[in-house]
Amino acid sequence: MSSDPNNFTDNTVMDIAFWVDASMLAGESAFVRHLVMGLKAEGQRVTFIAPAGLDLSSLPTLGSRVLTYRWNGWEKFSVLQKLRLNHVARALQDSPPDVLVAWGSADAGPLQMLAQSVMGLPIVLWCWDAGEMFAPLARIKNVRHIVASSAAVASRGSIDSTVPITIVH
């Protein structure tokens, strides 16, 4: 019996979630498109998490779960910010992805809120620039692995870091 990659309650297929934002789409949408197509060709599920209103037409979202949220960075009340991510957190708790891939250039605010709401959600942080390894995103407790775009970027990583770093050439 083959498993259906569109059935998000089937535990025999991996579900890889991508945290999508405008900076990632501007610089790496072609790379992400190829990565997602490869995952789908292998029968894996893909979830996209993106701000509402962001144009996802450059990504292969057909057959994928797409979760959107509204985020106002100017709001000072963390309760209101959490409420904006509540439906995304609930969907991820009901059917959690195996891993969430986020770009080091992403806005740390909403991703930190989501990590607090969905405990145990492992995050892989993809860093294209050495400065991203020292950004607030790299200090989120859910970050389990860092992917560096080169040896030069990886060499700038913190020596006392307990998070493993993989170099992709």
PDB file of C-alpha atoms in Angstrom:
ATOM      1  CA  MET A   1       0.000   0.000   0.000  1.00  0.00           C
ATOM      2  CA  SER A   2       1.493   3.341  -1.001  1.00  0.00           C
ATOM      3  CA  SER A   3       1.140   6.349   1.239  1.00  0.00           C
ATOM      4  CA  ASP A   4      -0.504   9.534   0.065  1.00  0.00           C
ATOM      5  CA  PRO A   5       1.814  12.559   0.377  1.00  0.00           C
ATOM      6  CA  ASN A   6      -1.239  14.834   0.611  1.00  0.00           C
ATOM      7  CA  ASN A   7      -2.592  13.011   3.676  1.00  0.00           C
ATOM      8  CA  PHE A   8      -1.097  15.032   6.532  1.00  0.00           C
ATOM      9  CA  THR A   9      -2.136  12.494   9.163  1.00  0.00           C
ATOM     10  CA  ASP A  10      -0.119   9.679   7.535  1.00  0.00           C
ATOM     11  CA  ASN A  11       3.056   9.155   9.591  1.00  0.00           C
ATOM     12  CA  THR A  12       4.923   7.051   7.011  1.00  0.00           C
ATOM     13  CA  VAL A  13       5.902  10.091   4.918  1.00  0.00           C
ATOM     14  CA  MET A  14       8.091  12.957   6.108  1.00  0.00           C
ATOM     15  CA  ASP A  15       6.589  16.427   6.284  1.00  0.00           C
ATOM     16  CA  ILE A  16       9.124  19.225   5.784  1.00  0.00           C
ATOM     17  CA  ALA A  17       7.868  22.716   6.587  1.00  0.00           C
ATOM     18  CA  PHE A  18       9.420  25.849   5.077  1.00  0.00           C
ATOM     19  CA  TRP A  19       9.206  29.221   6.815  1.00  0.00           C
ATOM     20  CA  VAL A  20       8.669  31.573   3.891  1.00  0.00           C
ATOM     21  CA  ASP A  21       9.192  35.327   4.020  1.00  0.00           C
ATOM     22  CA  ALA A  22       9.862  38.119   1.533  1.00  0.00           C
ATOM     23  CA  SER A  23      13.660  38.045   1.963  1.00  0.00           C
ATOM     24  CA  MET A  24      13.797  34.307   1.228  1.00  0.00           C
ATOM     25  CA  LEU A  25      11.568  34.669  -1.819  1.00  0.00           C
ATOM     26  CA  ALA A  26      13.644  37.577  -3.141  1.00  0.00           C
ATOM     27  CA  GLY A  27      16.955  35.751  -2.975  1.00  0.00           C
ATOM     28  CA  GLU A  28      16.378  32.017  -2.891  1.00  0.00           C
ATOM     29  CA  SER A  29      13.013  31.144  -4.425  1.00  0.00           C
ATOM     30  CA  ALA A  30      14.620  29.218  -7.334  1.00  0.00           C
ATOM     31  CA  PHE A  31      16.726  27.183  -4.896  1.00  0.00           C
ATOM     32  CA  VAL A  32      13.713  26.429  -2.682  1.00  0.00           C
ATOM     33  CA  ARG A  33      11.620  25.523  -5.746  1.00  0.00           C
ATOM     34  CA  HIS A  34      14.208  22.889  -6.783  1.00  0.00           C
ATOM     35  CA  LEU A  35      14.513  21.597  -3.218  1.00  0.00           C
ATOM     36  CA  VAL A  36      10.735  21.260  -2.851  1.00  0.00           C
ATOM     37  CA  MET A  37      10.349  19.564  -6.228  1.00  0.00           C
ATOM     38  CA  GLY A  38      13.016  17.033  -5.240  1.00  0.00           C
ATOM     39  CA  LEU A  39      11.238  16.325  -1.948  1.00  0.00           C
ATOM     40  CA  LYS A  40       7.899  15.919  -3.702  1.00  0.00           C
ATOM     41  CA  ALA A  41       9.465  13.605  -6.322  1.00  0.00           C
ATOM     42  CA  GLU A  42      10.572  11.396  -3.425  1.00  0.00           C
ATOM     43  CA  GLY A  43       6.993  11.324  -2.103  1.00  0.00           C
ATOM     44  CA  GLN A  44       7.564  13.648   0.858  1.00  0.00           C
ATOM     45  CA  ARG A  45       5.012  16.200   2.065  1.00  0.00           C
ATOM     46  CA  VAL A  46       5.774  19.908   2.125  1.00  0.00           C
ATOM     47  CA  THR A  47       4.221  22.605   4.277  1.00  0.00           C
ATOM     48  CA  PHE A  48       4.697  26.313   3.597  1.00  0.00           C
ATOM     49  CA  ILE A  49       4.240  28.827   6.430  1.00  0.00           C
ATOM     50  CA  ALA A  50       4.045  32.395   5.153  1.00  0.00           C
ATOM     51  CA  PRO A  51       2.682  35.821   6.032  1.00  0.00           C
ATOM     52  CA  ALA A  52      -0.795  36.472   4.644  1.00  0.00           C
ATOM     53  CA  GLY A  53      -0.679  38.348   1.355  1.00  0.00           C
ATOM     54  CA  LEU A  54       2.814  37.165   0.373  1.00  0.00           C
ATOM     55  CA  ASP A  55       2.891  36.073  -3.279  1.00  0.00           C
ATOM     56  CA  LEU A  56       3.870  32.395  -3.283  1.00  0.00           C
ATOM     57  CA  SER A  57       3.470  31.944  -7.051  1.00  0.00           C
ATOM     58  CA  SER A  58       7.224  31.342  -7.491  1.00  0.00           C
ATOM     59  CA  LEU A  59       7.021  28.247  -5.268  1.00  0.00           C
ATOM     60  CA  PRO A  60       5.454  24.862  -6.133  1.00  0.00           C
ATOM     61  CA  THR A  61       2.607  25.027  -3.616  1.00  0.00           C
ATOM     62  CA  LEU A  62       0.220  22.749  -5.538  1.00  0.00           C
ATOM     63  CA  GLY A  63      -0.491  19.703  -3.377  1.00  0.00           C
ATOM     64  CA  SER A  64       1.195  21.263  -0.351  1.00  0.00           C
ATOM     65  CA  ARG A  65      -0.217  22.489   2.916  1.00  0.00           C
ATOM     66  CA  VAL A  66      -0.034  26.298   3.070  1.00  0.00           C
ATOM     67  CA  LEU A  67      -0.488  28.019   6.429  1.00  0.00           C
ATOM     68  CA  THR A  68      -0.654  31.801   6.582  1.00  0.00           C
ATOM     69  CA  TYR A  69      -0.563  34.293   9.433  1.00  0.00           C
ATOM     70  CA  ARG A  70      -0.826  38.035   9.957  1.00  0.00           C
ATOM     71  CA  TRP A  71       2.008  39.748  11.785  1.00  0.00           C
ATOM     72  CA  ASN A  72       2.337  43.329  12.953  1.00  0.00           C
ATOM     73  CA  GLY A  73       5.814  43.836  14.360  1.00  0.00           C
ATOM     74  CA  TRP A  74       4.785  47.108  15.950  1.00  0.00           C
ATOM     75  CA  GLU A  75       2.402  45.450  18.421  1.00  0.00           C
ATOM     76  CA  LYS A  76       3.860  45.570  21.916  1.00  0.00           C
ATOM     77  CA  PHE A  77       1.537  43.021  23.503  1.00  0.00           C
ATOM     78  CA  SER A  78       2.915  39.518  23.096  1.00  0.00           C
ATOM     79  CA  VAL A  79      -0.572  38.098  23.719  1.00  0.00           C
ATOM     80  CA  LEU A  80      -1.873  39.771  20.550  1.00  0.00           C
ATOM     81  CA  GLN A  81       1.136  38.560  18.573  1.00  0.00           C
ATOM     82  CA  LYS A  82       0.592  34.988  19.790  1.00  0.00           C
ATOM     83  CA  LEU A  83      -3.075  35.170  18.812  1.00  0.00           C
ATOM     84  CA  ARG A  84      -2.042  36.071  15.261  1.00  0.00           C
ATOM     85  CA  LEU A  85      -0.066  32.810  15.048  1.00  0.00           C
ATOM     86  CA  ASN A  86      -2.589  30.727  16.997  1.00  0.00           C
ATOM     87  CA  HIS A  87      -4.232  28.986  14.016  1.00  0.00           C
ATOM     88  CA  VAL A  88      -0.806  28.115  12.539  1.00  0.00           C
ATOM     89  CA  ALA A  89       0.368  26.742  15.893  1.00  0.00           C
ATOM     90  CA  ARG A  90      -2.816  24.712  16.276  1.00  0.00           C
ATOM     91  CA  ALA A  91      -2.467  23.240  12.777  1.00  0.00           C
ATOM     92  CA  LEU A  92       1.157  22.317  13.487  1.00  0.00           C
ATOM     93  CA  GLN A  93       0.233  20.740  16.822  1.00  0.00           C
ATOM     94  CA  ASP A  94      -2.552  18.691  15.209  1.00  0.00           C
ATOM     95  CA  SER A  95      -0.307  17.522  12.371  1.00  0.00           C
ATOM     96  CA  PRO A  96       3.306  18.445  13.192  1.00  0.00           C
ATOM     97  CA  PRO A  97       5.963  18.533  10.495  1.00  0.00           C
ATOM     98  CA  ASP A  98       9.101  16.497  11.064  1.00  0.00           C
ATOM     99  CA  VAL A  99      11.260  19.601  10.689  1.00  0.00           C
ATOM    100  CA  LEU A 100      10.886  23.312   9.955  1.00  0.00           C
ATOM    101  CA  VAL A 101      13.451  24.878   7.626  1.00  0.00           C
ATOM    102  CA  ALA A 102      13.993  28.612   8.085  1.00  0.00           C
ATOM    103  CA  TRP A 103      16.380  31.027   6.439  1.00  0.00           C
ATOM    104  CA  GLY A 104      18.780  32.913   8.698  1.00  0.00           C
ATOM    105  CA  SER A 105      17.545  36.197   7.230  1.00  0.00           C
ATOM    106  CA  ALA A 106      13.953  35.632   8.409  1.00  0.00           C
ATOM    107  CA  ASP A 107      12.248  37.948  10.892  1.00  0.00           C
ATOM    108  CA  ALA A 108      12.924  36.469  14.320  1.00  0.00           C
ATOM    109  CA  GLY A 109       9.745  37.789  15.985  1.00  0.00           C
ATOM    110  CA  PRO A 110       7.074  35.536  14.483  1.00  0.00           C
ATOM    111  CA  LEU A 111       9.339  32.487  14.375  1.00  0.00           C
ATOM    112  CA  GLN A 112      10.218  32.886  18.072  1.00  0.00           C
ATOM    113  CA  MET A 113       6.513  33.157  18.924  1.00  0.00           C
ATOM    114  CA  LEU A 114       5.736  30.033  16.905  1.00  0.00           C
ATOM    115  CA  ALA A 115       8.591  28.111  18.552  1.00  0.00           C
ATOM    116  CA  GLN A 116       7.164  29.019  21.973  1.00  0.00           C
ATOM    117  CA  SER A 117       3.694  27.875  20.922  1.00  0.00           C
ATOM    118  CA  VAL A 118       4.738  24.597  19.281  1.00  0.00           C
ATOM    119  CA  MET A 119       7.120  23.041  21.771  1.00  0.00           C
ATOM    120  CA  GLY A 120       9.527  20.494  20.369  1.00  0.00           C
ATOM    121  CA  LEU A 121       9.245  21.627  16.747  1.00  0.00           C
ATOM    122  CA  PRO A 122      12.797  21.069  15.428  1.00  0.00           C
ATOM    123  CA  ILE A 123      14.137  23.935  13.327  1.00  0.00           C
ATOM    124  CA  VAL A 124      16.943  23.754  10.773  1.00  0.00           C
ATOM    125  CA  LEU A 125      18.392  27.210  10.195  1.00  0.00           C
ATOM    126  CA  TRP A 126      19.890  27.772   6.728  1.00  0.00           C
ATOM    127  CA  CYS A 127      22.531  30.524   6.893  1.00  0.00           C
ATOM    128  CA  TRP A 128      23.854  32.171   3.742  1.00  0.00           C
ATOM    129  CA  ASP A 129      25.786  34.855   5.607  1.00  0.00           C
ATOM    130  CA  ALA A 130      28.039  34.569   8.674  1.00  0.00           C
ATOM    131  CA  GLY A 131      26.143  37.331  10.472  1.00  0.00           C
ATOM    132  CA  GLU A 132      22.993  35.188  10.445  1.00  0.00           C
ATOM    133  CA  MET A 133      24.667  32.692  12.775  1.00  0.00           C
ATOM    134  CA  PHE A 134      24.725  35.351  15.501  1.00  0.00           C
ATOM    135  CA  ALA A 135      21.231  36.722  14.871  1.00  0.00           C
ATOM    136  CA  PRO A 136      18.339  36.137  17.310  1.00  0.00           C
ATOM    137  CA  LEU A 137      17.060  33.263  15.140  1.00  0.00           C
ATOM    138  CA  ALA A 138      20.170  31.195  15.879  1.00  0.00           C
ATOM    139  CA  ARG A 139      19.442  31.478  19.618  1.00  0.00           C
ATOM    140  CA  ILE A 140      15.942  29.974  19.445  1.00  0.00           C
ATOM    141  CA  LYS A 141      15.951  26.819  21.580  1.00  0.00           C
ATOM    142  CA  ASN A 142      14.194  24.821  18.855  1.00  0.00           C
ATOM    143  CA  VAL A 143      17.117  25.266  16.422  1.00  0.00           C
ATOM    144  CA  ARG A 144      18.578  21.759  16.210  1.00  0.00           C
ATOM    145  CA  HIS A 145      20.894  22.185  13.224  1.00  0.00           C
ATOM    146  CA  ILE A 146      22.498  24.944  11.171  1.00  0.00           C
ATOM    147  CA  VAL A 147      23.243  24.575   7.472  1.00  0.00           C
ATOM    148  CA  ALA A 148      25.991  26.934   6.300  1.00  0.00           C
ATOM    149  CA  SER A 149      26.401  27.907   2.662  1.00  0.00           C
ATOM    150  CA  SER A 150      30.199  27.671   2.769  1.00  0.00           C
ATOM    151  CA  ALA A 151      33.169  26.761   4.964  1.00  0.00           C
ATOM    152  CA  ALA A 152      33.855  30.470   5.464  1.00  0.00           C
ATOM    153  CA  VAL A 153      30.369  30.993   6.900  1.00  0.00           C
ATOM    154  CA  ALA A 154      30.638  27.873   9.087  1.00  0.00           C
ATOM    155  CA  SER A 155      34.039  28.914  10.448  1.00  0.00           C
ATOM    156  CA  ARG A 156      32.457  32.028  11.930  1.00  0.00           C
ATOM    157  CA  GLY A 157      30.071  29.927  14.001  1.00  0.00           C
ATOM    158  CA  SER A 158      30.378  30.085  17.745  1.00  0.00           C
ATOM    159  CA  ILE A 159      33.044  27.738  19.121  1.00  0.00           C
ATOM    160  CA  ASP A 160      30.964  26.897  22.193  1.00  0.00           C
ATOM    161  CA  SER A 161      27.796  26.237  20.184  1.00  0.00           C
ATOM    162  CA  THR A 162      26.106  22.917  20.869  1.00  0.00           C
ATOM    163  CA  VAL A 163      24.153  23.136  17.608  1.00  0.00           C
ATOM    164  CA  PRO A 164      25.782  21.070  14.849  1.00  0.00           C
ATOM    165  CA  ILE A 165      26.736  22.853  11.625  1.00  0.00           C
ATOM    166  CA  THR A 166      26.712  21.268   8.170  1.00  0.00           C
ATOM    167  CA  ILE A 167      28.417  22.877   5.184  1.00  0.00           C
ATOM    168  CA  VAL A 168      26.643  22.686   1.820  1.00  0.00           C
ATOM    169  CA  HIS A 169      28.763  23.487  -1.211  1.00  0.00           C
TER     170      HIS A 169
END
